[in-house]
Amino acid sequence: MASTTAAANAAAITFTVNGAVRALDLDLRTTLLDALREHLDLKGTKKGCDHGQCGACTVLVNGVRINSCLSLAVMHQGDEITTIEGLGAADDLSDLQVAFLDRDAFQCGYCTPGQICSATGMLDEAAKGWPSSATDDLNTAEIDLTDAEIRERMSGNICRCSAYPQILDAIRDVAGAAA
Amino acid sequence: MKPFTYERAADPAAAAKAAAETPGARFLAGGTNLLDLMKLDIETPAHVIDVGRLPLARIEDAGDGALRIGAMATNSAVAADPRVRRSYPVLVEALLSGASPQLRNKATTGGNLVQRTRCAYFYDTAKPCNKRQPGAGCAAIGGLNRMSAILGTSDACIATHPSDMAVALSALDASVETVAPDGSGRTIGIDDLHRLPGETPQIETSLATGELITGIVLPAPPPGAQSYRKVRDRASYASGLASVAMAGDRIALGCVALKPWRAHKAEAALKAGAPPRVAAEVELAPAHGNGGNNFKINLTCRLMTAVIQDGRR
């Protein structure tokens, strides 16, 4: 493995976004969030606080949810990135997208893409048996997604309209259907 | 954010060498703390060395019942590991009480140890801070200091160390493995990694220039109960006001000092037969508040007492 040194303050970056390989020449300071929004015109992912506190920018990288605002695009060379646009289309919504509509789990909608990407990653983490602070038995292999578990596992996503009860309902619908 | 140059390190020793030879270099792992601070121009590295893909993410048997956790293992991966869950529940509870799931999926074991304080005056570049600008003064001492330290403070700094993980590591007597720019390795006890502020709060660890953390080693778990309790303003995703880690006979405190605070005095008092409340009072006898944080002394004392009592049930 060779060490790559960029003398300049820009770099050629290639990663896969929603199944398509994308190549970009970017200022090294470009966050993954800004690369998606400003350079690939994927405006579904939102910039809220830009400091990892609100979760509006949540995307999946290699299937794992992260805050795209606190990651440089250059750190994601070769990664597989999934945004809200990759989870479903208007005529082919994901289960969580349908549940958010059914349960009216938003008001202004600004946090919703982050909520849905986060919940998608969260359900996968729970299915893998990852514990949370709300898990009674740390050694359990089966996570029972109680309301307390869902709340704890979604605490990285803020909703300033405070649609939390409906967000919880929507996620519980999908988690319950999967169980 | 200031412009910088970037390289992806080929191996740990090369990363350490590059960091020592390049002025203004910083290691970048998960980036969750460094990038936050770079956006605020609090961290202004001229060169960023990306260590995030170094092959240091393994969690493996280290012999004699010990477990080695690679520096690039994410906080989530460590908390989900069956061996850690079985033998070191205090570490799992501490990790899961910190940050948010998205941050834990990115934040690394090594990065967690060297994250910077969350003191509001460290973050506010319009205010003096001896950590940011040595000699500038400390705005927290006469300012809003509800979250500030109560033990091991100095006239130069009353900030706290923000890690929950490190508090559990202190109670577990963990050690930190590093590689130096010349390729040599060494092991540092967790309680010798972080420094109290003294007159030089800008010097935060005992790491040499360029020295890279490669992993931590957890010795075989001590006999007895383990637990981590954290008191904070909201139930999840919030910094602590006080925290206590207990592993068998060992106790460490969080949110009280610029390092995880191993409670040696309380441990000795308990060994000599003192009741939990008395042992906690012995530990906190030198505690000092600056106004807004005075309540933390009693809060920490009570929390410590409760954790010890619960451990005996």
Coordinates of C-alpha atoms in Angstrom, one line a residue, chain A residues 1-11 27-29 31 50-55 58 64-67 69-72 74-79 114 118 125 128-133 137-141 143 151-158, chain B residues 1-11 28-33 35-40 46-48 50 53-55 74 76-77 79-80 82 85-87 89-90 92-93 96-106 232 234-237:
Chain A
M1 CA 0.0 0.0 0.0
A2 CA 1.5 3.3 -1.1
S3 CA 1.3 6.5 0.8
T4 CA -0.4 9.1 -1.2
T5 CA 0.6 12.7 -0.6
A6 CA -1.3 15.6 -2.1
A7 CA 0.9 18.6 -2.4
A8 CA -2.0 20.8 -3.3
N9 CA -5.1 21.5 -1.4
A10 CA -7.4 19.6 -3.7
A11 CA -7.8 15.9 -4.6
D27 CA -11.0 21.1 -2.3
L28 CA -9.7 18.9 0.5
R29 CA -11.9 20.9 3.0
T31 CA -17.2 17.6 3.7
D50 CA -23.0 21.3 10.5
H51 CA -21.4 20.2 13.8
G52 CA -22.7 16.6 14.4
Q53 CA -25.3 17.7 16.9
C54 CA -28.6 17.5 15.0
G55 CA -28.4 14.4 12.7
T58 CA -27.1 11.4 8.4
V64 CA -23.4 2.3 8.6
R65 CA -25.1 5.6 9.6
I66 CA -22.8 8.6 10.2
N67 CA -23.0 12.4 10.3
C69 CA -21.0 16.9 8.1
L70 CA -18.2 15.6 10.3
S71 CA -16.4 13.7 7.6
L72 CA -14.3 14.9 4.7
V74 CA -11.5 12.6 0.8
M75 CA -11.8 10.2 3.7
H76 CA -14.4 8.2 1.7
Q77 CA -12.3 7.2 -1.3
G78 CA -13.9 4.0 -2.6
D79 CA -16.7 3.9 -0.1
G114 CA -31.8 12.2 8.3
S118 CA -30.7 7.0 10.7
E125 CA -27.7 -2.3 14.1
K128 CA -27.1 -7.4 14.5
G129 CA -27.6 -7.4 18.2
W130 CA -25.8 -4.2 19.0
P131 CA -26.7 -3.1 22.6
S132 CA -27.6 0.5 23.6
S133 CA -27.9 2.3 26.9
D137 CA -28.9 -7.4 29.3
L138 CA -25.7 -6.4 27.6
N139 CA -25.1 -10.0 26.6
T140 CA -28.4 -10.5 24.8
A141 CA -28.2 -11.5 21.2
I143 CA -32.6 -6.8 20.8
R151 CA -35.8 6.6 21.6
E152 CA -32.3 5.9 22.8
R153 CA -31.1 4.7 19.5
M154 CA -32.6 7.7 17.7
S155 CA -31.2 10.3 20.1
G156 CA -28.7 11.6 17.5
N157 CA -31.6 13.0 15.4
I158 CA -33.2 16.2 16.5
Chain B
M1 CA -11.7 26.1 7.7
K2 CA -8.0 26.8 6.8
P3 CA -6.5 25.0 3.8
F4 CA -4.4 22.0 4.5
T5 CA -2.5 19.2 2.7
Y6 CA -3.5 15.6 3.1
E7 CA -2.0 12.2 3.0
R8 CA -3.2 8.7 3.8
A9 CA -0.8 6.9 6.0
A10 CA 0.7 3.6 4.7
D11 CA 1.4 2.2 8.1
L28 CA -7.2 12.3 11.4
A29 CA -9.1 9.1 12.4
G30 CA -12.9 9.3 12.6
G31 CA -12.7 13.1 12.4
T32 CA -15.8 13.7 14.6
N33 CA -13.9 16.0 17.0
L35 CA -13.3 18.4 11.9
D36 CA -15.8 20.1 14.3
L37 CA -12.8 22.1 15.7
M38 CA -11.4 22.8 12.3
K39 CA -14.7 24.3 11.2
L40 CA -14.4 26.7 14.1
A46 CA -1.4 22.7 7.9
H47 CA -1.2 19.0 7.1
V48 CA -3.7 16.2 7.9
D50 CA -5.4 10.2 7.6
R53 CA -7.7 3.0 7.3
L54 CA -4.6 1.8 9.1
P55 CA -5.1 -1.9 10.0
T74 CA -14.9 2.4 16.4
S76 CA -19.7 1.1 18.2
A77 CA -17.6 -1.9 17.3
A79 CA -19.4 -1.7 22.5
A80 CA -20.9 -4.5 20.3
P82 CA -19.2 -10.1 22.5
R85 CA -19.7 -7.2 26.6
R86 CA -19.0 -10.4 28.5
S87 CA -15.9 -9.3 30.5
P89 CA -19.5 -4.2 30.9
V90 CA -18.3 -1.0 32.5
V92 CA -19.7 -1.0 27.1
E93 CA -21.9 1.2 29.4
L96 CA -22.9 3.7 25.0
S97 CA -23.5 6.7 27.3
G98 CA -21.3 8.9 25.1
A99 CA -22.2 10.9 22.0
S100 CA -24.8 9.6 19.5
P101 CA -25.0 6.4 17.5
Q102 CA -23.9 8.2 14.3
L103 CA -20.8 9.6 16.1
R104 CA -20.0 6.3 17.8
N105 CA -20.1 4.7 14.4
K106 CA -17.3 7.0 13.3
R232 CA -26.5 14.6 32.9
R234 CA -31.0 15.0 29.4
A235 CA -31.3 11.3 29.2
S236 CA -29.3 10.7 26.0
Y237 CA -26.7 12.4 23.9

